[in-house]
mmCIF file of C-alpha atoms in Angstrom:
data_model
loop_
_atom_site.group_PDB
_atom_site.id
_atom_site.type_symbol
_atom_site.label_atom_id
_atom_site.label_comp_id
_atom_site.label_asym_id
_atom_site.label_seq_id
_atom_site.Cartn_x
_atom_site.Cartn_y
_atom_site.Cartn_z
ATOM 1 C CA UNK Y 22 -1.201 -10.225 -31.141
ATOM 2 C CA UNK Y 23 0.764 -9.328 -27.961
ATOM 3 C CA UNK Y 24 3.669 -11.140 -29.295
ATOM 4 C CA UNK Y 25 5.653 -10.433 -32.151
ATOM 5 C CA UNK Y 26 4.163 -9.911 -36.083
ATOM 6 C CA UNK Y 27 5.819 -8.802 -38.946
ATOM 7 C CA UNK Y 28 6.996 -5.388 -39.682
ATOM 8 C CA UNK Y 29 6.220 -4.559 -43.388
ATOM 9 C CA UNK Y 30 8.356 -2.041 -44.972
ATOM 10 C CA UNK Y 31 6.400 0.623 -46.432
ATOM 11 C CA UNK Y 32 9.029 3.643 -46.987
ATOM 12 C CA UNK Y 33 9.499 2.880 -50.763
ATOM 13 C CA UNK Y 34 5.494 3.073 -51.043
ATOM 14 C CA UNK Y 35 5.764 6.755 -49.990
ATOM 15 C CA UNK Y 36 8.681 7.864 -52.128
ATOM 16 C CA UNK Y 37 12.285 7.157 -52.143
ATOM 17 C CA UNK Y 38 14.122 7.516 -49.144
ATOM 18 C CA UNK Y 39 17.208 6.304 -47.811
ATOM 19 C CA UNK Y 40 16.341 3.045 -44.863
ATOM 20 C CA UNK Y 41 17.282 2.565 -41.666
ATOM 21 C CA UNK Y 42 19.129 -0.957 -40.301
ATOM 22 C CA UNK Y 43 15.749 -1.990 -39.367
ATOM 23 C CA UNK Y 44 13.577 -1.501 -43.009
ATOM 24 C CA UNK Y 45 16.702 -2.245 -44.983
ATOM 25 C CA UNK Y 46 16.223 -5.972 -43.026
ATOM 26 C CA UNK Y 47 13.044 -6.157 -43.686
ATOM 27 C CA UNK Y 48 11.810 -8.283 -46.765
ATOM 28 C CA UNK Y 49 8.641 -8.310 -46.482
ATOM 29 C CA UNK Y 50 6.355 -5.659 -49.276
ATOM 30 C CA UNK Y 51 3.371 -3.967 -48.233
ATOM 31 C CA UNK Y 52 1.450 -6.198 -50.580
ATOM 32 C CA UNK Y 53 1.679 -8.631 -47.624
ATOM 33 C CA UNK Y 54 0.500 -6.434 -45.228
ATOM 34 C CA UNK Y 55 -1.618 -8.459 -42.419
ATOM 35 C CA UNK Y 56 -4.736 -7.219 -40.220
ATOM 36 C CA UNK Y 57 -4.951 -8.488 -36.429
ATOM 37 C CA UNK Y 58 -6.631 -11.486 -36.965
ATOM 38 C CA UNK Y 59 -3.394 -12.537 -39.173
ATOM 39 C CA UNK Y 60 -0.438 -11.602 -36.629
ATOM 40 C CA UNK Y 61 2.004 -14.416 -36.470
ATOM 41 C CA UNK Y 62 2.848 -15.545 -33.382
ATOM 42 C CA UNK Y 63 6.722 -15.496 -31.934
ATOM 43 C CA UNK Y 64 8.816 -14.001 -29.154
ATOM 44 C CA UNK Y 65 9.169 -10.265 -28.915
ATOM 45 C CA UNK Y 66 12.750 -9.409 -29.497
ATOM 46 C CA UNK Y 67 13.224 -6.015 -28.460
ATOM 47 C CA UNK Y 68 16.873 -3.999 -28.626
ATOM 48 C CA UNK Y 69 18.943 -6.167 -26.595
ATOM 49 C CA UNK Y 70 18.762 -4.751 -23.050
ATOM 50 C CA UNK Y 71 19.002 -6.754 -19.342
ATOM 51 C CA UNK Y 72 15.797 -8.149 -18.209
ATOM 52 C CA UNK Y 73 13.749 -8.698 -21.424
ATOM 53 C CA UNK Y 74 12.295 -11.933 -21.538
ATOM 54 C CA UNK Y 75 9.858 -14.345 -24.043
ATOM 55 C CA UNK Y 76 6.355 -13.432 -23.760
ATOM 56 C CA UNK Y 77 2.917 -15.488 -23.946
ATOM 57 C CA UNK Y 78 -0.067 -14.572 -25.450
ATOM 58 C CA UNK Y 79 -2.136 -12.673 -22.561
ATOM 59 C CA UNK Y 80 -5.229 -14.460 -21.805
ATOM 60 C CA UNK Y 81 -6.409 -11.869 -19.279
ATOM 61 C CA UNK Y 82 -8.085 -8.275 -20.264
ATOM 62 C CA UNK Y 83 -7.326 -6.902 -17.007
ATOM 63 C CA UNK Y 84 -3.689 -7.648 -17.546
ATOM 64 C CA UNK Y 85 -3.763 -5.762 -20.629
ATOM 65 C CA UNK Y 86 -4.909 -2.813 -19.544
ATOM 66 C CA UNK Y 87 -2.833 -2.563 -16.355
ATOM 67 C CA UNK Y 88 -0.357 -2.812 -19.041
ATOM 68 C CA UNK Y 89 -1.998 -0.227 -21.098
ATOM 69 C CA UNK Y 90 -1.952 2.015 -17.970
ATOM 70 C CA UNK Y 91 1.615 1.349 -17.624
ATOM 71 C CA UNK Y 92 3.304 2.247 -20.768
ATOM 72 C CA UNK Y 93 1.076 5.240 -21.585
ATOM 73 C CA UNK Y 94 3.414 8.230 -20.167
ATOM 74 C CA UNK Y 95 6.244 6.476 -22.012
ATOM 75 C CA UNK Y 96 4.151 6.923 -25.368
ATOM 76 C CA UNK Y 97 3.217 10.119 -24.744
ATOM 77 C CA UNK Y 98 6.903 11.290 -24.037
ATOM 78 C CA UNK Y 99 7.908 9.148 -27.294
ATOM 79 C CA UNK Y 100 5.180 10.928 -29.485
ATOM 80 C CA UNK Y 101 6.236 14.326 -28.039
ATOM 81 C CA UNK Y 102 9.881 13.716 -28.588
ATOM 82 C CA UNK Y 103 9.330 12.316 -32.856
ATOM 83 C CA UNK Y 104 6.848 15.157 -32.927
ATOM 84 C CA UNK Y 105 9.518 17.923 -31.848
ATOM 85 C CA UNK Y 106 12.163 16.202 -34.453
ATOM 86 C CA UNK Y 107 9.415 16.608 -37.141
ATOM 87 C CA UNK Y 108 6.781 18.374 -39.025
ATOM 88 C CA UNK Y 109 4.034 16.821 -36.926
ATOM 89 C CA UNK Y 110 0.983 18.066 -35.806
ATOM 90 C CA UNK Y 111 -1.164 17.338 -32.364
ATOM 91 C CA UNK Y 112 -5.003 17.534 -31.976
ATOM 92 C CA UNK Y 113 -5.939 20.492 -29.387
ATOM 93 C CA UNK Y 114 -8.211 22.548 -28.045
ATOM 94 C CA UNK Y 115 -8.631 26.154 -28.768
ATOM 95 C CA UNK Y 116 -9.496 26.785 -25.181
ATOM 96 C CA UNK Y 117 -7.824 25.478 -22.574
ATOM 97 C CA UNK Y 118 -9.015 22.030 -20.849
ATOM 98 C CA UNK Y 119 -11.496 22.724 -17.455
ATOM 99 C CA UNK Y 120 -9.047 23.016 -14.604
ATOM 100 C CA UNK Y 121 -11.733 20.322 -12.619
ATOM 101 C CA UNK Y 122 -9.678 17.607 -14.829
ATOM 102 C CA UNK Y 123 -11.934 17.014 -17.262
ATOM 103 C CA UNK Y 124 -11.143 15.412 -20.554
ATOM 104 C CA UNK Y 125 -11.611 18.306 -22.870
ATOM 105 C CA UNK Y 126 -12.555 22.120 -22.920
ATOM 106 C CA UNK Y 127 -16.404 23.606 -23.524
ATOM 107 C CA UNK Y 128 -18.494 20.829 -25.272
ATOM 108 C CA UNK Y 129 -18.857 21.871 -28.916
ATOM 109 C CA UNK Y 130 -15.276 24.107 -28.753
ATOM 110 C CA UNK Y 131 -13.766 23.490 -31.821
ATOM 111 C CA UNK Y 132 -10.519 21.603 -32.074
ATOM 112 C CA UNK Y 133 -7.347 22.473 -34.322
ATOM 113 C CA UNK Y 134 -3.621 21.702 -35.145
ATOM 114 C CA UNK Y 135 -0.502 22.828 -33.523
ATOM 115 C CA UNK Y 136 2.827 21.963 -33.914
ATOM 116 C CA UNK Y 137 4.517 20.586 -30.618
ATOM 117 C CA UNK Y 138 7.671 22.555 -31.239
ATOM 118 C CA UNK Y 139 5.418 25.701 -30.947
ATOM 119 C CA UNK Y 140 3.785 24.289 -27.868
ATOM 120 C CA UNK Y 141 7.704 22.614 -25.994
ATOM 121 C CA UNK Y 142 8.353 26.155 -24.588
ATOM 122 C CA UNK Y 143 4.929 27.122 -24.104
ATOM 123 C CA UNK Y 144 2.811 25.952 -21.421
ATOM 124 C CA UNK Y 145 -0.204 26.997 -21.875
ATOM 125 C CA UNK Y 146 -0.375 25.665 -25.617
ATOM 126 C CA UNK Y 147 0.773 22.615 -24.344
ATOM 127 C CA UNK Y 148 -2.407 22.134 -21.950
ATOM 128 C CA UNK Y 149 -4.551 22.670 -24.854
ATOM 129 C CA UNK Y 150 -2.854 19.337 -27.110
ATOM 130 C CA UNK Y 151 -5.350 16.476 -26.732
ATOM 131 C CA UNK Y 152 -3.280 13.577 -26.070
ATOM 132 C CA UNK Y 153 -5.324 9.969 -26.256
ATOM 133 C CA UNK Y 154 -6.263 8.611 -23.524
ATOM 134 C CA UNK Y 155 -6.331 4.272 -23.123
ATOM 135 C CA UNK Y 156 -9.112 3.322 -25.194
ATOM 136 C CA UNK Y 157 -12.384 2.906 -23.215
ATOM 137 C CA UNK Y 158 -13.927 -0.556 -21.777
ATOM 138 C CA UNK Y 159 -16.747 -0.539 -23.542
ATOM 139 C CA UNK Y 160 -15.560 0.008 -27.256
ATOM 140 C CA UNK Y 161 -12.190 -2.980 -26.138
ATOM 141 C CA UNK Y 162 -14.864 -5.160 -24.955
ATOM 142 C CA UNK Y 163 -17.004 -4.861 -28.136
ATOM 143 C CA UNK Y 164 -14.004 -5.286 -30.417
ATOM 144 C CA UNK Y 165 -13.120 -8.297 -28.408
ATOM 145 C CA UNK Y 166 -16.847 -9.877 -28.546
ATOM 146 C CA UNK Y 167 -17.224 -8.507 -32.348
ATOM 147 C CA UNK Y 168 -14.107 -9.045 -34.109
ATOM 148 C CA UNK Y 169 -11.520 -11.211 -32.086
ATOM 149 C CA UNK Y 170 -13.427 -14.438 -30.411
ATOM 150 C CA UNK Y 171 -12.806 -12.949 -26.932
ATOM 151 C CA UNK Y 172 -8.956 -13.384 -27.479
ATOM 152 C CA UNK Y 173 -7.297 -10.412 -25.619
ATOM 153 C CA UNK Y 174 -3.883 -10.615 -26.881
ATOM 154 C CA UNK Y 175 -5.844 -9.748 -30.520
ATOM 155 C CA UNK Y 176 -6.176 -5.961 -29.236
ATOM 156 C CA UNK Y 177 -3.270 -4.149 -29.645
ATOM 157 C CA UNK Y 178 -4.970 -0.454 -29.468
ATOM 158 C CA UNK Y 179 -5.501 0.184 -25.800
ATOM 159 C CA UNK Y 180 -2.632 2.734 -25.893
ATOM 160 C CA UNK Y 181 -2.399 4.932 -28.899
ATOM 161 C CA UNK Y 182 -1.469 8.222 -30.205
ATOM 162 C CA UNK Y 183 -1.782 10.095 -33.105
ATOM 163 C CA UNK Y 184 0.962 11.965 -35.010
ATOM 164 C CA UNK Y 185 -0.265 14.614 -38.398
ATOM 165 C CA UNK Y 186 1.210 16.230 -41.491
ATOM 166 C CA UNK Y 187 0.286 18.346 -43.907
ATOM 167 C CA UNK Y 188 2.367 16.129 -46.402
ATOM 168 C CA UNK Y 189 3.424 13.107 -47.237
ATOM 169 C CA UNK Y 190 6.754 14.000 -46.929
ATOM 170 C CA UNK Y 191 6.994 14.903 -43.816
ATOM 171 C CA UNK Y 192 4.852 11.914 -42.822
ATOM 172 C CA UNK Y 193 7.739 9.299 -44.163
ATOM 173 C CA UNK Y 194 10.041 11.731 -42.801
ATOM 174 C CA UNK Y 195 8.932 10.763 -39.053
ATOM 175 C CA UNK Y 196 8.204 7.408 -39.962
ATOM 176 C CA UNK Y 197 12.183 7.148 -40.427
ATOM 177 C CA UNK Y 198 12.467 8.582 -36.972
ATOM 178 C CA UNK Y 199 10.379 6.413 -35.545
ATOM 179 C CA UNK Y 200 12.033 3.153 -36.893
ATOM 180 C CA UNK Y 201 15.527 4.382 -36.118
ATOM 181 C CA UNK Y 202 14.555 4.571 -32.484
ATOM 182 C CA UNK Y 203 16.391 1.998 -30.359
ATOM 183 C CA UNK Y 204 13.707 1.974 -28.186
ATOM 184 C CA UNK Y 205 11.140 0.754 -30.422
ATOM 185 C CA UNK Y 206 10.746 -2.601 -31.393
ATOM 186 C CA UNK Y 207 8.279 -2.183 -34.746
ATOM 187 C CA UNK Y 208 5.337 -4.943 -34.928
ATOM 188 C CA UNK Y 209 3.722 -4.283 -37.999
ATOM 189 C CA UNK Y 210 2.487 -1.098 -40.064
ATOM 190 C CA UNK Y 211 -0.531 -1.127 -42.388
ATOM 191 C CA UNK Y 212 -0.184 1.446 -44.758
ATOM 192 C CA UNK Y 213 -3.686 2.864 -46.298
ATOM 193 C CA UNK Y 214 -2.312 5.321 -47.991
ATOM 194 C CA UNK Y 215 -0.719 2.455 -50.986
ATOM 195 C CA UNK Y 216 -2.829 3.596 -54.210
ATOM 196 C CA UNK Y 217 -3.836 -1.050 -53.846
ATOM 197 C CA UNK Y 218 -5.674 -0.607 -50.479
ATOM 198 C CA UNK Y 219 -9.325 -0.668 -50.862
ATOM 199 C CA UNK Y 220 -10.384 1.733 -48.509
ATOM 200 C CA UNK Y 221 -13.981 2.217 -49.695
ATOM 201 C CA UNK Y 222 -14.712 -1.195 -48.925
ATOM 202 C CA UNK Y 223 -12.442 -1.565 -45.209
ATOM 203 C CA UNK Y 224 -12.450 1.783 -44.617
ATOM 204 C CA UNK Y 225 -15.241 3.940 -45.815
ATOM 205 C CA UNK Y 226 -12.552 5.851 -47.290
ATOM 206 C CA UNK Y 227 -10.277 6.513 -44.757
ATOM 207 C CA UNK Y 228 -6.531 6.371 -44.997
ATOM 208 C CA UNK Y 229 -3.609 6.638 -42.597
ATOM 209 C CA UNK Y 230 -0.578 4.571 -41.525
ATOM 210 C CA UNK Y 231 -0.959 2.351 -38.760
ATOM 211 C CA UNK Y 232 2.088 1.316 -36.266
ATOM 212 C CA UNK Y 233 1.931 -1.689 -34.018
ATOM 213 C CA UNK Y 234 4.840 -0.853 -32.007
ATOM 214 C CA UNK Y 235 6.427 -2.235 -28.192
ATOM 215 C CA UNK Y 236 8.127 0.356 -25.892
ATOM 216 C CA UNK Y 237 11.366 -1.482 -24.412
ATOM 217 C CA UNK Y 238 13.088 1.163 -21.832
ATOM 218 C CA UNK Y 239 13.939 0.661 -18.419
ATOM 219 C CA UNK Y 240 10.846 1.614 -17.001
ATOM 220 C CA UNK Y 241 8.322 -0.047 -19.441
ATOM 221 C CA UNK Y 242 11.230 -3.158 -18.699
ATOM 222 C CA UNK Y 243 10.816 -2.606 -14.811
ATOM 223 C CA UNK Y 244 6.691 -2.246 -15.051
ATOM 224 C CA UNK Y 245 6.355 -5.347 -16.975
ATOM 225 C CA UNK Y 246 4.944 -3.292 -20.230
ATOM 226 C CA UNK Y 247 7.569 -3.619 -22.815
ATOM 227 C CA UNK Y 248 6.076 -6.449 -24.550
ATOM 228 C CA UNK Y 249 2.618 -4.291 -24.972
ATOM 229 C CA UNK Y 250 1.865 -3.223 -28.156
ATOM 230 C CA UNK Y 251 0.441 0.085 -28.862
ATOM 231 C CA UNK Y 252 -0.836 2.085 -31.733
ATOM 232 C CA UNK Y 253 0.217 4.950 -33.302
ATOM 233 C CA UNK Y 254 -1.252 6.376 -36.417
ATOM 234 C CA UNK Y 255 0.455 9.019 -39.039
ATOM 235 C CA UNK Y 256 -2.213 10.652 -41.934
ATOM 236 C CA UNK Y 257 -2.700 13.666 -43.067
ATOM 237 C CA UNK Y 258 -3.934 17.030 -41.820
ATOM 238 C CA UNK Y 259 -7.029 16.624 -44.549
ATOM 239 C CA UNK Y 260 -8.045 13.315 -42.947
ATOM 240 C CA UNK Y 261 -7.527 14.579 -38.872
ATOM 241 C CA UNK Y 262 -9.587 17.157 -39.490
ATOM 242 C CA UNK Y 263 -12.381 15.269 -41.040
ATOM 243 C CA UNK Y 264 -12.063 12.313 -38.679
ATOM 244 C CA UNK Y 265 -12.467 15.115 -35.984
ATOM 245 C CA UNK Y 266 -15.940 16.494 -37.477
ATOM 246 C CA UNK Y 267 -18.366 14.442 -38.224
ATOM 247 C CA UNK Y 268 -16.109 11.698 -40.295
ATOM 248 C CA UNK Y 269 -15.728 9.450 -37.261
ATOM 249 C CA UNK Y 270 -19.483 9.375 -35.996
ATOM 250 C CA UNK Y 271 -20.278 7.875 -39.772
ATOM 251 C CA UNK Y 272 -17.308 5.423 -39.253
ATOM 252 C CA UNK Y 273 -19.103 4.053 -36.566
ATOM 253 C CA UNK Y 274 -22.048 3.636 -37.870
ATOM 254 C CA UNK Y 275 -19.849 1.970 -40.826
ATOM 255 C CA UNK Y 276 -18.323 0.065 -38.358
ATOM 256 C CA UNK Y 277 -21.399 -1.245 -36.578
ATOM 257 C CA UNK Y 278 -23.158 -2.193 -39.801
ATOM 258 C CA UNK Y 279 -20.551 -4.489 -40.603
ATOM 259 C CA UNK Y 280 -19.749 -5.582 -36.798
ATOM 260 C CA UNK Y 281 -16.300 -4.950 -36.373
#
């Protein structure tokens, strides 16, 4: 929920690497990995900074998404700054966006991968990245009506991004990055990629990691948005690219049949 979960520690699941202070303090395995309706309630404790406070469950929808609204450049410029320290990949056009502001180029233009340290010193690749926007009305209000007994605080996907790599590797290589930030205070990650998780039956056979995280800097402190938790998922270039085609239209329609 909008308050603090549990942070499972998944590095050892994809290979042996060296942890941070905050996995090596983490006990828990990704055997007890939780979905939303099982978040644990508690205070969000963020890196000690001036100003953070306890937080209550939010009650109110509009609440969440001013909140949504507010921390959204900070996750951009934290998903552009792990993605130039890594191997990551962005989604992107391969024409450039209609200068009239709307959300993507031509209908039907392909999209493809590019490496943000190919587009930092290049403006006109970096018009082309598609970075997410908040999640739409419509689909928050059917998740909350579907899946979460009109609880608000349950939806912890309003702002999210999406990070890609061509490996493994260098997918538990930014995960390190990403939990040695001392910005980020980590929620919970569900990892789909452990060989245990039943994906045909959750998932339709989709894997990725998922990261609950909060955004605690001085200006998601001063706008009241460092307790909101956003989304950020790592997979693989195999599964963007389907997800991008026609994967995600049958997910939907996987989705709907089970009403989630």
């Amino acid at each position: 929920r909008h308050r603090e979960g549990h942070f499972a520690d998944i590095l050892f699941r994809l290979g042996s690497v060296s942890t941070s202070r905050k996995a090596s303090a983490v006990s828990h395995s990704v055997a007890g990995l939780r979905n939303e309706a099982e978040l644990e309630a508690g205070p969000v404790s963020g890196p000690t900074q001036v100003g953070v406070v306890e937080a209550g469950p939010i009650r109110s929808l509009d609440q969440l998404y001013a909140q949504a609204h507010a921390v959204h450049p900070e996750m951009v410029r934290k998903v552009q700054g792990w993605a130039l320290r890594s191997q990551a990949l962005l989604f992107a056009h391969t024409e450039e966006p209609s200068p009239t502001g709307a959300a993507g180029a031509t209908p039907g233009a392909e999209v493809l991968l590019l490496s943000w340290r190919d587009c930092a010193q290049n403006t006109d690749l970096q018009r082309r990245v598609k970075f997410a926007k908040v999640k739409s009305t419509d689909r928050a209000i059917e998740k909350l009506l579907r899946s979460y007994a009109g609880d608000p605080s349950r939806l912890v996907d309003l702002c999210r991004q999406t990070l890609i790599f061509n490996s493994l590797q260098e997918l538990r290589a930014c995960l390190q990055l990403i939990v040695a930030d001392p910005d980020v205070h980590i929620v919970r990650v569900k990892n789909r990629y452990d060989p245990d998780y039943p994906a045909a039956d959750k998932s339709a056979g989709y894997r990725d990691v998922s990261i609950n995280l909060c955004i605690v800097t001085s200006e998601t402190l001063q706008l009241g948005a460092a307790h909101h938790v956003c989304e950020l998922q790592l997979l693989l270039a195999r599964f963007a690219l389907l997800k991008r085609a026609e994967g995600h239209k049958r997910y939907v329609a996987f989705r709907n049949v089970r009403g989630e």
